[in-house]
């Protein structure tokens, strides 16, 4: 990442992080769970309209960072390896979409 890119992404990071937290507040515990992708896409569309592809990149970086921390925490609390937690996540994805 060059300095200009870093500066651009840093400038929008606080706003996009707020959008990320708002998204998580809406989807955690959402019922039915099938509404989660709809909410996520709506948030991604808002970020894209407001901040372009740089905003989407910041959104992904933000959510990936939080997901990694939570996976590490889950592994530590349950006494499993990171890989075991990720295997469970992958299995859930396969069960939700067995046709691929």
Coordinates of C-alpha atoms in Angstrom, one line a residue:
X1 CA 0.0 0.0 0.0
X2 CA 1.5 3.4 -1.0
X3 CA 1.3 6.5 1.1
X4 CA -1.6 8.1 -0.9
X5 CA -3.7 5.0 -0.6
X6 CA -2.9 4.6 3.1
X7 CA -3.9 8.3 3.6
X8 CA -7.2 7.9 1.7
X9 CA -8.2 4.7 3.5
X10 CA -7.3 6.2 6.9
X11 CA -9.4 9.3 6.2
X12 CA -12.6 7.2 5.7
X13 CA -11.9 4.5 8.3
X14 CA -13.7 6.1 11.2
X15 CA -17.0 6.5 9.2
X16 CA -16.8 3.1 7.7
X17 CA -16.1 1.6 11.1
X18 CA -19.2 3.2 12.4
X19 CA -21.2 1.7 9.6
X20 CA -19.6 -1.7 10.4
X21 CA -20.6 -1.5 14.0
X22 CA -24.2 -0.4 13.0
X23 CA -24.4 -3.4 10.7
X24 CA -23.3 -5.7 13.5
X25 CA -25.8 -4.2 15.9
X26 CA -28.5 -5.0 13.3
X27 CA -27.5 -8.5 12.4
X28 CA -26.4 -10.1 15.7
X29 CA -29.4 -12.0 16.9
X30 CA -31.4 -11.2 13.8
X31 CA -34.2 -13.6 13.1
X32 CA -34.6 -15.2 10.7
X33 CA -30.9 -15.5 10.0
X34 CA -31.6 -15.4 6.3
X35 CA -32.0 -11.6 6.7
X36 CA -28.4 -11.2 7.6
X37 CA -27.1 -11.2 4.0
X38 CA -29.7 -8.7 3.0
X39 CA -28.6 -6.3 5.8
X40 CA -24.9 -6.9 4.9
X41 CA -25.5 -6.1 1.2
X42 CA -27.5 -2.9 2.2
X43 CA -24.5 -1.8 4.3
X44 CA -22.0 -2.6 1.5
X45 CA -24.2 -0.6 -1.0
X46 CA -24.3 2.4 1.4
X47 CA -20.5 2.3 1.8
X48 CA -20.0 1.9 -2.0
X49 CA -22.3 4.9 -2.7
X50 CA -20.6 7.1 -0.1
X51 CA -17.0 6.0 -0.4
X52 CA -16.5 4.0 -3.5
X53 CA -14.3 0.9 -3.7
X54 CA -11.9 2.4 -1.1
X55 CA -14.9 2.3 1.3
X56 CA -15.6 -1.3 0.5
X57 CA -11.9 -2.2 1.1
X58 CA -12.1 -0.5 4.5
X59 CA -15.3 -2.3 5.3
X60 CA -13.7 -5.7 4.5
X61 CA -10.6 -4.8 6.5
X62 CA -12.7 -3.8 9.5
X63 CA -14.9 -6.8 9.5
X64 CA -12.0 -9.2 8.8
X65 CA -10.1 -7.8 11.7
X66 CA -13.0 -8.2 14.1
X67 CA -13.8 -11.7 12.9
X68 CA -10.1 -12.7 13.4
X69 CA -10.1 -11.4 17.0
X70 CA -13.4 -13.2 17.7
X71 CA -12.2 -16.5 16.2
X72 CA -9.0 -16.3 18.4
X73 CA -11.2 -15.5 21.4
X74 CA -13.5 -18.4 20.7
X75 CA -10.6 -20.8 20.3
X76 CA -9.1 -19.7 23.5
X77 CA -12.3 -19.9 25.5
X78 CA -13.3 -23.3 24.1
X79 CA -9.7 -24.8 24.2
X80 CA -9.8 -25.5 20.5
X81 CA -7.3 -24.4 17.8
X82 CA -8.0 -21.6 15.4
X83 CA -8.1 -24.2 12.7
X84 CA -10.8 -26.2 14.5
X85 CA -13.0 -23.1 14.9
X86 CA -12.5 -22.3 11.2
X87 CA -13.4 -25.9 10.3
X88 CA -16.7 -25.5 12.2
X89 CA -17.4 -22.3 10.3
X90 CA -16.6 -24.0 7.0
X91 CA -18.9 -26.9 7.9
X92 CA -21.7 -24.6 8.8
X93 CA -21.3 -22.9 5.3
X94 CA -21.3 -26.3 3.6
X95 CA -24.5 -27.4 5.5
X96 CA -26.2 -24.1 4.6
X97 CA -25.3 -24.6 0.9
X98 CA -24.7 -28.3 0.2
X99 CA -24.8 -27.8 -3.6
X100 CA -21.8 -25.6 -3.6

